[in-house]
PDB file of C-alpha atoms in Angstrom:
ATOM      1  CA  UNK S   1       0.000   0.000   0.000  1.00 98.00           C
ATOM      2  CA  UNK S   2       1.370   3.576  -0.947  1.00 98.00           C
ATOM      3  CA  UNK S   3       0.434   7.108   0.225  1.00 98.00           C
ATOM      4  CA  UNK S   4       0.880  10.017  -1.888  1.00 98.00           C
ATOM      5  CA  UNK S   5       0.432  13.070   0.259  1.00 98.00           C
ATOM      6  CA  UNK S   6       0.130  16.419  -1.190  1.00 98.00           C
ATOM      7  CA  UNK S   7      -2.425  19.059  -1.798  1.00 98.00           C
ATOM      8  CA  UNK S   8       0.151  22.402  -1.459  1.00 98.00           C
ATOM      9  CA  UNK S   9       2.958  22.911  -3.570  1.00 97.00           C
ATOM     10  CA  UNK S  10       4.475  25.599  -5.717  1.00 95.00           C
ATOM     11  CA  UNK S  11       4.449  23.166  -8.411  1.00 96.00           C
ATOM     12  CA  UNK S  12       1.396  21.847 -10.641  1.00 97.00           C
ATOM     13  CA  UNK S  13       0.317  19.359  -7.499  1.00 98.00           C
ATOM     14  CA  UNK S  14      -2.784  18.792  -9.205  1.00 98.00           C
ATOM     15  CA  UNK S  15      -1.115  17.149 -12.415  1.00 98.00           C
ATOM     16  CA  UNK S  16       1.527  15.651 -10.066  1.00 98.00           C
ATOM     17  CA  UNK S  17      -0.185  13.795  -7.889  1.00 98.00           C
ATOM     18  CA  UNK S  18      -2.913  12.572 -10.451  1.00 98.00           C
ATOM     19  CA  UNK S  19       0.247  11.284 -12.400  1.00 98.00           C
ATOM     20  CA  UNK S  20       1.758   9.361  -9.604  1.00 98.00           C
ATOM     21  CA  UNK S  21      -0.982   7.573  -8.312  1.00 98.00           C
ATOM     22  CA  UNK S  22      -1.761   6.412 -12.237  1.00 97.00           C
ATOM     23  CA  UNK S  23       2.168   5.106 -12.360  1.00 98.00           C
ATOM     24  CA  UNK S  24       1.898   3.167  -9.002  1.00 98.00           C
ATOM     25  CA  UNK S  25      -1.458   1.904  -9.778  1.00 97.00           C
ATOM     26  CA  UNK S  26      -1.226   0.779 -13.235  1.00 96.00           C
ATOM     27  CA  UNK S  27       2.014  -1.032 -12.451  1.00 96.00           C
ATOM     28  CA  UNK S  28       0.118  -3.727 -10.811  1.00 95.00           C
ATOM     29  CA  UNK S  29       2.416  -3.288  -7.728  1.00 97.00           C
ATOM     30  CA  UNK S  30       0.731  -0.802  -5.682  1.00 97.00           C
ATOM     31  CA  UNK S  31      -2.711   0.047  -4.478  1.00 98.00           C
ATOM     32  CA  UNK S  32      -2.245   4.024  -3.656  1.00 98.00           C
ATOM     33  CA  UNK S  33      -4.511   6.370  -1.861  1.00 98.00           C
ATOM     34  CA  UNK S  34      -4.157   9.827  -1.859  1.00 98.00           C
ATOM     35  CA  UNK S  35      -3.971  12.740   1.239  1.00 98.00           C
ATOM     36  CA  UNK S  36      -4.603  16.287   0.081  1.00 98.00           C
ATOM     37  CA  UNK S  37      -4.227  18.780   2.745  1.00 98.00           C
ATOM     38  CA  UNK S  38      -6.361  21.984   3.020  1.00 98.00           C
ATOM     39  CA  UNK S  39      -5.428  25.055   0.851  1.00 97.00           C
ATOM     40  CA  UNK S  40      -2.646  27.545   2.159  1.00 97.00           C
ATOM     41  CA  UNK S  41      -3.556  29.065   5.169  1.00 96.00           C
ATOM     42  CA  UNK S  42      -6.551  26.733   5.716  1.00 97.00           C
ATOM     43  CA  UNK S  43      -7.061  25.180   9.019  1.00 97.00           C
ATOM     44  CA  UNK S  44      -4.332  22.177   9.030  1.00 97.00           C
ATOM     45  CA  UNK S  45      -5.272  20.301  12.812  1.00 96.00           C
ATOM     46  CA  UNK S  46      -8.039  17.872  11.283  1.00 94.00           C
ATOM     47  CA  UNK S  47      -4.884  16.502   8.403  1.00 98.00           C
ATOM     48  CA  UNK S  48      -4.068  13.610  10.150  1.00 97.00           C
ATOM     49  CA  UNK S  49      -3.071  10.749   7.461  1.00 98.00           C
ATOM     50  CA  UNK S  50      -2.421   7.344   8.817  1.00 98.00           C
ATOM     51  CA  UNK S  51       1.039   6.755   8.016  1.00 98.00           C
ATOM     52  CA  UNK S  52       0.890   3.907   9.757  1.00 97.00           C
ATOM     53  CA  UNK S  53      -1.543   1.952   7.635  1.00 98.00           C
ATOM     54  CA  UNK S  54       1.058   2.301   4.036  1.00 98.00           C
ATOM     55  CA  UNK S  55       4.481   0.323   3.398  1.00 98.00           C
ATOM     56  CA  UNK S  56       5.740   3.634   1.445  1.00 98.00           C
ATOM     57  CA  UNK S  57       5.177   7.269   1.581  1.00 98.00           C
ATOM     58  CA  UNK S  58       5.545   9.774  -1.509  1.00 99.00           C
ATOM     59  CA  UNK S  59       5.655  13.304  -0.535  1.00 98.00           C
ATOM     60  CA  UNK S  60       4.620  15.514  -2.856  1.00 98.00           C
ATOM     61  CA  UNK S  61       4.131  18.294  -0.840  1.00 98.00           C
ATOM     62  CA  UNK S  62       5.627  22.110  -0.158  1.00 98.00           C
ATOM     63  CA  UNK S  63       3.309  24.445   1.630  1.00 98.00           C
ATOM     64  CA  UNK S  64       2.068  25.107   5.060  1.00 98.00           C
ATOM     65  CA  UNK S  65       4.120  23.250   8.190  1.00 97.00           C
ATOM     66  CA  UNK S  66       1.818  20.435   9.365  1.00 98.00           C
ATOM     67  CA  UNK S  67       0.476  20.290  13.312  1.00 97.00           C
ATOM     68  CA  UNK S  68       2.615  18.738  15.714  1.00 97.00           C
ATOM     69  CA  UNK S  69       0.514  15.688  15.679  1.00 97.00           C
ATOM     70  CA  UNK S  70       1.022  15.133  11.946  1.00 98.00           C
ATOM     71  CA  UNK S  71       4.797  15.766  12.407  1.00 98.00           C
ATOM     72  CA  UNK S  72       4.833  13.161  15.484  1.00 98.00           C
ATOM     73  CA  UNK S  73       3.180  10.374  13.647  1.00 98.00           C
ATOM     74  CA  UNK S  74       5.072  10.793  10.253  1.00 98.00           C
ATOM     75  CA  UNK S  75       8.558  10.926  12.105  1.00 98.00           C
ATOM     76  CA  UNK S  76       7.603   8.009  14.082  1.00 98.00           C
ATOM     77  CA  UNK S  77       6.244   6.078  11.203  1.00 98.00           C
ATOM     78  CA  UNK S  78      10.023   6.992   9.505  1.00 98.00           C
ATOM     79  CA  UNK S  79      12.060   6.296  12.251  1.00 97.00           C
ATOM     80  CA  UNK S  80      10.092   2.906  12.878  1.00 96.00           C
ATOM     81  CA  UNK S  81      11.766   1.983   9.329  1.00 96.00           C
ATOM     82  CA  UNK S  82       8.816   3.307   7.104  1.00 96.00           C
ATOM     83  CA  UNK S  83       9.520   3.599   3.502  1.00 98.00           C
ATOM     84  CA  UNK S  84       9.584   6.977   1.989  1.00 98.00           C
ATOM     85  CA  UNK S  85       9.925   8.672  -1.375  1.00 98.00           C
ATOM     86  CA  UNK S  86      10.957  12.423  -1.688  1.00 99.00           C
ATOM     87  CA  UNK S  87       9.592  13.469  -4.999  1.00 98.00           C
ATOM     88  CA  UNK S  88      10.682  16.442  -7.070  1.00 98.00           C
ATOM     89  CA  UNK S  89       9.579  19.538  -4.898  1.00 98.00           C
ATOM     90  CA  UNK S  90       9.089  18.015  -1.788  1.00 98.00           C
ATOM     91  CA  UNK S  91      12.872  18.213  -0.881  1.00 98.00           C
ATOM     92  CA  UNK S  92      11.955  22.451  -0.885  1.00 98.00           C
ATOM     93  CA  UNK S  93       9.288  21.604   1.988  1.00 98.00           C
ATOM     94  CA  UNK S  94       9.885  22.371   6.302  1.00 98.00           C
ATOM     95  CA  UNK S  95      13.242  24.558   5.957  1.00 97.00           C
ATOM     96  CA  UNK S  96      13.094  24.441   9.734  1.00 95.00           C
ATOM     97  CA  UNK S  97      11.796  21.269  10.211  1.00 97.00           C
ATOM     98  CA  UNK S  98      15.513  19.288  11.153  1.00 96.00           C
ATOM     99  CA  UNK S  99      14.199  16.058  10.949  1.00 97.00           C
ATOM    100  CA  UNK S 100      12.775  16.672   7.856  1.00 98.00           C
ATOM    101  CA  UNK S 101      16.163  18.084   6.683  1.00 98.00           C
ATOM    102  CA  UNK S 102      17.866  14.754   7.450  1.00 98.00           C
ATOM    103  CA  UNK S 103      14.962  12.560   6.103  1.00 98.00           C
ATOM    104  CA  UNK S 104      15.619  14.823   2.193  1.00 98.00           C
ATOM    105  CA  UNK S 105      19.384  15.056   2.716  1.00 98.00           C
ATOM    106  CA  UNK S 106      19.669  18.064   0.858  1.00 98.00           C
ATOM    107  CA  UNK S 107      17.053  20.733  -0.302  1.00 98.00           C
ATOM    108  CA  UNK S 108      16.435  23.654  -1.848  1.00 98.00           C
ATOM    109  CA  UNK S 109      15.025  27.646  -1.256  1.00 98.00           C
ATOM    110  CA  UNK S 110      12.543  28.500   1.287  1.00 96.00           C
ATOM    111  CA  UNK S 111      15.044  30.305   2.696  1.00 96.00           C
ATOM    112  CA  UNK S 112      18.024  27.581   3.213  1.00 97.00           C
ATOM    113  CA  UNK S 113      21.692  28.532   3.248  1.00 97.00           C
ATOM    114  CA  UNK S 114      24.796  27.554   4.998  1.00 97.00           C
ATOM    115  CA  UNK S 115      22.883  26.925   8.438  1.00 96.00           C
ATOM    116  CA  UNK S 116      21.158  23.851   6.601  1.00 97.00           C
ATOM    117  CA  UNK S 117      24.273  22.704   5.652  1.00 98.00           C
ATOM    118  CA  UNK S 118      26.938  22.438   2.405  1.00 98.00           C
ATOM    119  CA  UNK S 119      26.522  22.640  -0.976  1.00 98.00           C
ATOM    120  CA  UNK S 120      26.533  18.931  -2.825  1.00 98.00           C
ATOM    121  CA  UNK S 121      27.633  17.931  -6.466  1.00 98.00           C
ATOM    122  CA  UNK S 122      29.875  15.647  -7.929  1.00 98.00           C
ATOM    123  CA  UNK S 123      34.038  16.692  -8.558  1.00 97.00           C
ATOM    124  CA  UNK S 124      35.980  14.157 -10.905  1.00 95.00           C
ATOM    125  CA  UNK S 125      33.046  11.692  -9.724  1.00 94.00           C
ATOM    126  CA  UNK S 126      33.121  12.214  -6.164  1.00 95.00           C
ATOM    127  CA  UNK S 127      30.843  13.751  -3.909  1.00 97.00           C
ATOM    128  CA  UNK S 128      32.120  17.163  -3.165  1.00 98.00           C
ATOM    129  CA  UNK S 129      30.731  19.194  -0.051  1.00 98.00           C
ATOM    130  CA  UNK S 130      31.435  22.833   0.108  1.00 98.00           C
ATOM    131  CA  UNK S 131      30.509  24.778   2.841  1.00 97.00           C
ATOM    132  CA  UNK S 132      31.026  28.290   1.061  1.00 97.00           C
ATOM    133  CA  UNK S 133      28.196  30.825   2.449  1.00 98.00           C
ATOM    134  CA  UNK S 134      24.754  31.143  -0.148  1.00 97.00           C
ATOM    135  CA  UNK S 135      21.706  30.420  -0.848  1.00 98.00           C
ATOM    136  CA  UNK S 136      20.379  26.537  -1.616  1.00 98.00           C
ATOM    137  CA  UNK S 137      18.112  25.879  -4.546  1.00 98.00           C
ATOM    138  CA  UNK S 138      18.718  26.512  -8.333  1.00 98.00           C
ATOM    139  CA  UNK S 139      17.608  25.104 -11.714  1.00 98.00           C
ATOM    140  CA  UNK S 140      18.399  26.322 -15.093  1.00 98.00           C
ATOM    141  CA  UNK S 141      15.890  26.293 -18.216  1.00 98.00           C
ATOM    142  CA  UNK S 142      14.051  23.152 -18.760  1.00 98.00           C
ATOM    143  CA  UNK S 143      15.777  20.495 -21.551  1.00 98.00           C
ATOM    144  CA  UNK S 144      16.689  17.505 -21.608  1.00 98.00           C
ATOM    145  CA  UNK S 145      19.467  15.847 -20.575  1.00 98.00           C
ATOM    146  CA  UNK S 146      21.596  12.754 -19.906  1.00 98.00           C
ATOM    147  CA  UNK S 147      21.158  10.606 -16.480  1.00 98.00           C
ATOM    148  CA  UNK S 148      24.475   8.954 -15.100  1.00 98.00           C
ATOM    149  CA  UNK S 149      24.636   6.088 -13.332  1.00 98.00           C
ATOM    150  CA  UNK S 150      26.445   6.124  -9.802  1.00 98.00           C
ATOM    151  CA  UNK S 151      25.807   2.866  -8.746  1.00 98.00           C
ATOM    152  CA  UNK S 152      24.952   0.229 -10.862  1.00 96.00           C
ATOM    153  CA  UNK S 153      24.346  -2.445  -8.305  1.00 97.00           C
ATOM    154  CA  UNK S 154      21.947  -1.307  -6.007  1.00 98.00           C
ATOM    155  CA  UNK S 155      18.424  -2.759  -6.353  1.00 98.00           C
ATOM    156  CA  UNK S 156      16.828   0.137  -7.641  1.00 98.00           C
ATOM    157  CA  UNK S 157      19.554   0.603 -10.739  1.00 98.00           C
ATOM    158  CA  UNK S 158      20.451  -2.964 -11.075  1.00 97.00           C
ATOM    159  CA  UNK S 159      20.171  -3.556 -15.165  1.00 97.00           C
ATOM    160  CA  UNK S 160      19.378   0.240 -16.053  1.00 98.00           C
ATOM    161  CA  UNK S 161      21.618   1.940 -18.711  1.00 97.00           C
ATOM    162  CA  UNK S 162      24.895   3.783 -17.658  1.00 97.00           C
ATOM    163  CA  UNK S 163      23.540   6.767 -19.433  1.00 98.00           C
ATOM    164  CA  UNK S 164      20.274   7.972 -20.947  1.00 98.00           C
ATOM    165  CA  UNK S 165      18.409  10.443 -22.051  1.00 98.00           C
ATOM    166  CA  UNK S 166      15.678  12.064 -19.840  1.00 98.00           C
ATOM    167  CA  UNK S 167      12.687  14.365 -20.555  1.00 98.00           C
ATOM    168  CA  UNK S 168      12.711  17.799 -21.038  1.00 98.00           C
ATOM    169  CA  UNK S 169      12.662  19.017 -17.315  1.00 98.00           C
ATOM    170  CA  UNK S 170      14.077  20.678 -14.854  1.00 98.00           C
ATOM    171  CA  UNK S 171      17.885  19.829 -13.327  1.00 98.00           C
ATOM    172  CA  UNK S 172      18.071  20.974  -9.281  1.00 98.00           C
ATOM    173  CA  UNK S 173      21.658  22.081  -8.763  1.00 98.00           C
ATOM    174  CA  UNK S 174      23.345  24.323  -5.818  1.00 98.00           C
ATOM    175  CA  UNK S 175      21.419  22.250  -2.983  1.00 98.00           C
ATOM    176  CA  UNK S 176      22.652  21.827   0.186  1.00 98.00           C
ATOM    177  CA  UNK S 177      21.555  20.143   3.411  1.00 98.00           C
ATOM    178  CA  UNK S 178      22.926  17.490   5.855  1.00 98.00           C
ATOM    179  CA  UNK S 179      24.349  15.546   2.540  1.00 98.00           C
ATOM    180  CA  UNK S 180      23.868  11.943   4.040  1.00 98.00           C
ATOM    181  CA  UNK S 181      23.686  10.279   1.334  1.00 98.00           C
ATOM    182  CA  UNK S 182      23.370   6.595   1.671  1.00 98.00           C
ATOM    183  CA  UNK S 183      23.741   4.811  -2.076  1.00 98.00           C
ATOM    184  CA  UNK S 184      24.019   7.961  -5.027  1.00 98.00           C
ATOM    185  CA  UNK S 185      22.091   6.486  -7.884  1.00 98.00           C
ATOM    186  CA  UNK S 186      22.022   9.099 -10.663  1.00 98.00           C
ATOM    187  CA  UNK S 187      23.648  12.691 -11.532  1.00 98.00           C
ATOM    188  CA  UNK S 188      23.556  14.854 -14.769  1.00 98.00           C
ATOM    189  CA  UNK S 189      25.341  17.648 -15.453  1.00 98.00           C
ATOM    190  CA  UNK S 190      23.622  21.011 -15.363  1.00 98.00           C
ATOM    191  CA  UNK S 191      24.487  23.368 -18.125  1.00 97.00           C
ATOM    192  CA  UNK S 192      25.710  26.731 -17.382  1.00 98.00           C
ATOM    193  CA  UNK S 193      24.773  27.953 -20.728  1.00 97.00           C
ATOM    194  CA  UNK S 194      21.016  27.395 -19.218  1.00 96.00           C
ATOM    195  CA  UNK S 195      21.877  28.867 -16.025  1.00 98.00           C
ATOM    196  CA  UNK S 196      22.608  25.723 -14.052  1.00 98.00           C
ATOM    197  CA  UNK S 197      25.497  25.577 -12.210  1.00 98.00           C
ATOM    198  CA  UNK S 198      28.258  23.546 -14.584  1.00 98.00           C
ATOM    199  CA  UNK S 199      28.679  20.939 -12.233  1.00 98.00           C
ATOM    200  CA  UNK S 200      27.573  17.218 -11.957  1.00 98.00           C
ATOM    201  CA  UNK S 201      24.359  17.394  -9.203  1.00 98.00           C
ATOM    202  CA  UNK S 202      23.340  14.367  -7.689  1.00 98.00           C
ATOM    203  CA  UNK S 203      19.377  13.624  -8.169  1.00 98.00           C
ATOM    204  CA  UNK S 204      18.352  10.374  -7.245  1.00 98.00           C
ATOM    205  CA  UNK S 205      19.841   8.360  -4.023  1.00 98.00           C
ATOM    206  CA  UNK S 206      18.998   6.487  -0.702  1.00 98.00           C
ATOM    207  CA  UNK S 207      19.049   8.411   2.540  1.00 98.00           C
ATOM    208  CA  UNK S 208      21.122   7.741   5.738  1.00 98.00           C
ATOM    209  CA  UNK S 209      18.605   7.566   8.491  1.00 98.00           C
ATOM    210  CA  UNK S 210      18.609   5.063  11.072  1.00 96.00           C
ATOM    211  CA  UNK S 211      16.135   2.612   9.639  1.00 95.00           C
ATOM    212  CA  UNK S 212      14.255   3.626   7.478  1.00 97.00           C
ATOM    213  CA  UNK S 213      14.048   2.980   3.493  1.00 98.00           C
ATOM    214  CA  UNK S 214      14.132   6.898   1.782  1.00 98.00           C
ATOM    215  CA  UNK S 215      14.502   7.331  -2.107  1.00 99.00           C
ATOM    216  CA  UNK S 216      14.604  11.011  -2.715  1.00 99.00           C
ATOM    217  CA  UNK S 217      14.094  11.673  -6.637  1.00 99.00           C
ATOM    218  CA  UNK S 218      14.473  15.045  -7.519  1.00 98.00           C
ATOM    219  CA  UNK S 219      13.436  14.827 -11.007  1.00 98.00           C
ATOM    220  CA  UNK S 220      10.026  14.722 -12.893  1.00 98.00           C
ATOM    221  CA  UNK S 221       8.983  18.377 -13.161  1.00 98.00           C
ATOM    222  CA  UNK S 222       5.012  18.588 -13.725  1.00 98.00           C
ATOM    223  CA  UNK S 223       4.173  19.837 -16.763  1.00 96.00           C
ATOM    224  CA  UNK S 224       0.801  21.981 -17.958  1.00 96.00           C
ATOM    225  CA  UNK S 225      -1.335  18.863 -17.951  1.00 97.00           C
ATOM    226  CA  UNK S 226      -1.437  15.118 -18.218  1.00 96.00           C
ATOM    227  CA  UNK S 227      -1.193  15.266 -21.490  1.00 96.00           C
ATOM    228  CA  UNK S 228       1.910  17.711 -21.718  1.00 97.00           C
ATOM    229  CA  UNK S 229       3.814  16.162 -18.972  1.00 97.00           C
ATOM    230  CA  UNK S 230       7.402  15.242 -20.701  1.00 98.00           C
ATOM    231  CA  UNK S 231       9.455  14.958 -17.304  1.00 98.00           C
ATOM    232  CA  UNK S 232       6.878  12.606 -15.629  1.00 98.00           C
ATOM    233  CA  UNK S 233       6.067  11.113 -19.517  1.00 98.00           C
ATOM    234  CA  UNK S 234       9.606   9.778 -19.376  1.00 98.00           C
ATOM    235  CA  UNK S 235       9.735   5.903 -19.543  1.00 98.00           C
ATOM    236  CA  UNK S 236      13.111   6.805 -17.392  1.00 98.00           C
ATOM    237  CA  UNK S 237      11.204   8.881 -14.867  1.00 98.00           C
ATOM    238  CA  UNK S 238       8.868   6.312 -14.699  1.00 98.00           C
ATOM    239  CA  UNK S 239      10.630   2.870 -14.293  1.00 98.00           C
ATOM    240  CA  UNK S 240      12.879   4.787 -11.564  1.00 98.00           C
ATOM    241  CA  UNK S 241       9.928   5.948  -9.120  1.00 98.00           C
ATOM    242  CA  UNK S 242       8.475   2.526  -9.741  1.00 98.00           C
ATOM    243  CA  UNK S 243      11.825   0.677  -8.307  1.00 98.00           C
ATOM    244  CA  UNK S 244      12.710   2.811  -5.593  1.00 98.00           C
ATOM    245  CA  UNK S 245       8.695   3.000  -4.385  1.00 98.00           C
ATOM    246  CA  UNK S 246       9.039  -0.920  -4.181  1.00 98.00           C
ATOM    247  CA  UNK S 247      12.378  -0.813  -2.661  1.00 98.00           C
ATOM    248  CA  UNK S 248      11.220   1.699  -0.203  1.00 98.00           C
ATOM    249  CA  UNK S 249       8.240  -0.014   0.760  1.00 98.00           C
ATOM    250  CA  UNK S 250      10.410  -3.949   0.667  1.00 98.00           C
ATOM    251  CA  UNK S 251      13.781  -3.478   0.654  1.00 98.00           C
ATOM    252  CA  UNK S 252      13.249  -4.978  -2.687  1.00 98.00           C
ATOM    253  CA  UNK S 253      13.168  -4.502  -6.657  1.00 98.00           C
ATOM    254  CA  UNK S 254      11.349  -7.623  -8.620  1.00 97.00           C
ATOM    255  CA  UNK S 255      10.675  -5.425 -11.890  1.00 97.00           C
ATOM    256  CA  UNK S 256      12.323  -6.441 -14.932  1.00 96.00           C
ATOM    257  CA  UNK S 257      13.950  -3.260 -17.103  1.00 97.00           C
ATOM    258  CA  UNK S 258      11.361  -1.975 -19.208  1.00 97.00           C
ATOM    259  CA  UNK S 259      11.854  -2.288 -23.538  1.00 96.00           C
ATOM    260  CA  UNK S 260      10.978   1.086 -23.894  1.00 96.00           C
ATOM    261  CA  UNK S 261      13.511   2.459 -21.196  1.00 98.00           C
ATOM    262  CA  UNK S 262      15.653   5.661 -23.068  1.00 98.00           C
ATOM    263  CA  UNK S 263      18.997   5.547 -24.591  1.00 98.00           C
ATOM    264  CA  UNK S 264      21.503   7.815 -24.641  1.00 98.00           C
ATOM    265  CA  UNK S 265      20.322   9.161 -27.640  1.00 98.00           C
ATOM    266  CA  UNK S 266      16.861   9.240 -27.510  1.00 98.00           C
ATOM    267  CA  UNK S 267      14.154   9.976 -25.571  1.00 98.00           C
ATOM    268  CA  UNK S 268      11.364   7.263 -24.632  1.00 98.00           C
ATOM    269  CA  UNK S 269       7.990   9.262 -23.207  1.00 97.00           C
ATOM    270  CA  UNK S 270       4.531   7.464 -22.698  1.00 96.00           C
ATOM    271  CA  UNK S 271       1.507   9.040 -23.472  1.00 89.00           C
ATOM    272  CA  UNK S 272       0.205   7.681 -20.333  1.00 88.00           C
ATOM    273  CA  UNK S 273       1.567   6.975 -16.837  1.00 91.00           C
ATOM    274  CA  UNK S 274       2.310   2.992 -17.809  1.00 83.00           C
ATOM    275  CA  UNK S 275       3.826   0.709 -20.228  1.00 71.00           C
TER     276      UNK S 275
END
């Protein structure tokens, strides 16, 4: 069972969380409900979502901090080894929130700098951190661009491509945050020419904390609508949240690599949310 929560965002929530609970569903794998939260500014004390009750956890949610109750529960469904998945956006949610900063990693805006922590990309294939003073949270034009693989034998990656080509979409660079990174899984490098950053940035790994399962995926940019939805389109996109959801939720991948999964050279999008 899988929870997408989400309801507030500064993204296009509505196509975003439509789209993942088609992906989960029609893979056969998941049966997914869905938690909306009242508008911004709306009375938050009666969202109270039964963690609990789901074996993974997609946040797709930035808006309004949640009531203490809410916070309680979630933390102690991911500290009880819950499995979660930070989509997207949801890595620029609870600046102030330090548990949520350790469940993400690293984030982006809403006001983080240095005090959340260093900057993170990738130097001659390392993980770099630099703790230089500035603001957290970047992107350059959307276009697409070429996934690397980090780690080609963790569950989740197992069989992919080395390299492919992604969606057009957006490419988070210049975040920063605790960096505890548990497995990196893919980076791209983000173009200066678009006003990215120039470096590699890493955008999908495994978290570091205590027991739980996180997968934090920053890609898959909502588009207009359903129908014009390249980032989230992406076969790539796809077959990724797919594999980490299950690995979150079971520790587990049993999904064979999809035929239609990109190559470097092309793009492979779906005109619906599964193969």
């Amino acid at each position: 069972r899988a929870l997408v929560v989400s309801g507030q965002n500064n993204h296009n929530w509505p196509v975003s969380h439509v789209a993942l609970q088609e992906i989960l569903d029609r893979s056969g794998l998941f049966h997914t409900d869905v938690a909306l939260t009242p508008a911004a500014g709306e009375d938050m004390n009666l969202f109270r979502p039964s963690f609990s009750d789901y074996d993974a956890v997609i946040m797709d949610y930035n808006g309004d901090n949640w009531p203490e109750p809410t916070r309680n529960a979630f933390l102690e469904y991911v500290k009880g080894g819950g499995g979660l998945v930070i989509y997207h956006a949801a890595d620029n949610a609870f600046t102030d929130w330090e548990e949520f900063n350790r469940m993400i990693a690293l984030g982006g805006w809403g006001g983080r700098d240095e005090k959340a922590g260093p900057y993170c990309f990738l130097e001659d294939g390392e993980i770099t951190l630099d703790y230089t003073p500035g603001p957290g949270g970047n992107h350059g034009l959307q276009r697409e661009y070429n996934m690397h693989c980090r780690n080609n034998m963790h569950p989740i990656t197992k069989g992919l491509p080395d390299n492919w080509l992604h969606g057009r979409d957006e490419l988070y660079d210049s975040m920063r945050g605790p960096a505890n990174i548990g497995t990196l899984l893919y980076s791209a490098k983000s173009d200066a020419a678009t006003g990215g950053s120039g470096r590699e940035e890493p955008l999908v790994f495994t978290v570091d904390y205590g027991d739980a399962r996180i997968f934090h995926i920053m890609i898959g940019h909502a588009g207009d609508s359903l129908e014009e939805n390249p980032a989230m389109q992406c076969a790539g996109f796809q077959t990724l949240l797919l594999r980490g959801t299950e690995w979150a939720a079971t520790g587990n991948v049993t999904q064979e690599v999809p035929s239609d999964f990109p190559t470097p050279d092309s793009v492979s999008l779906r005109e619906n949310y599964g193969k």
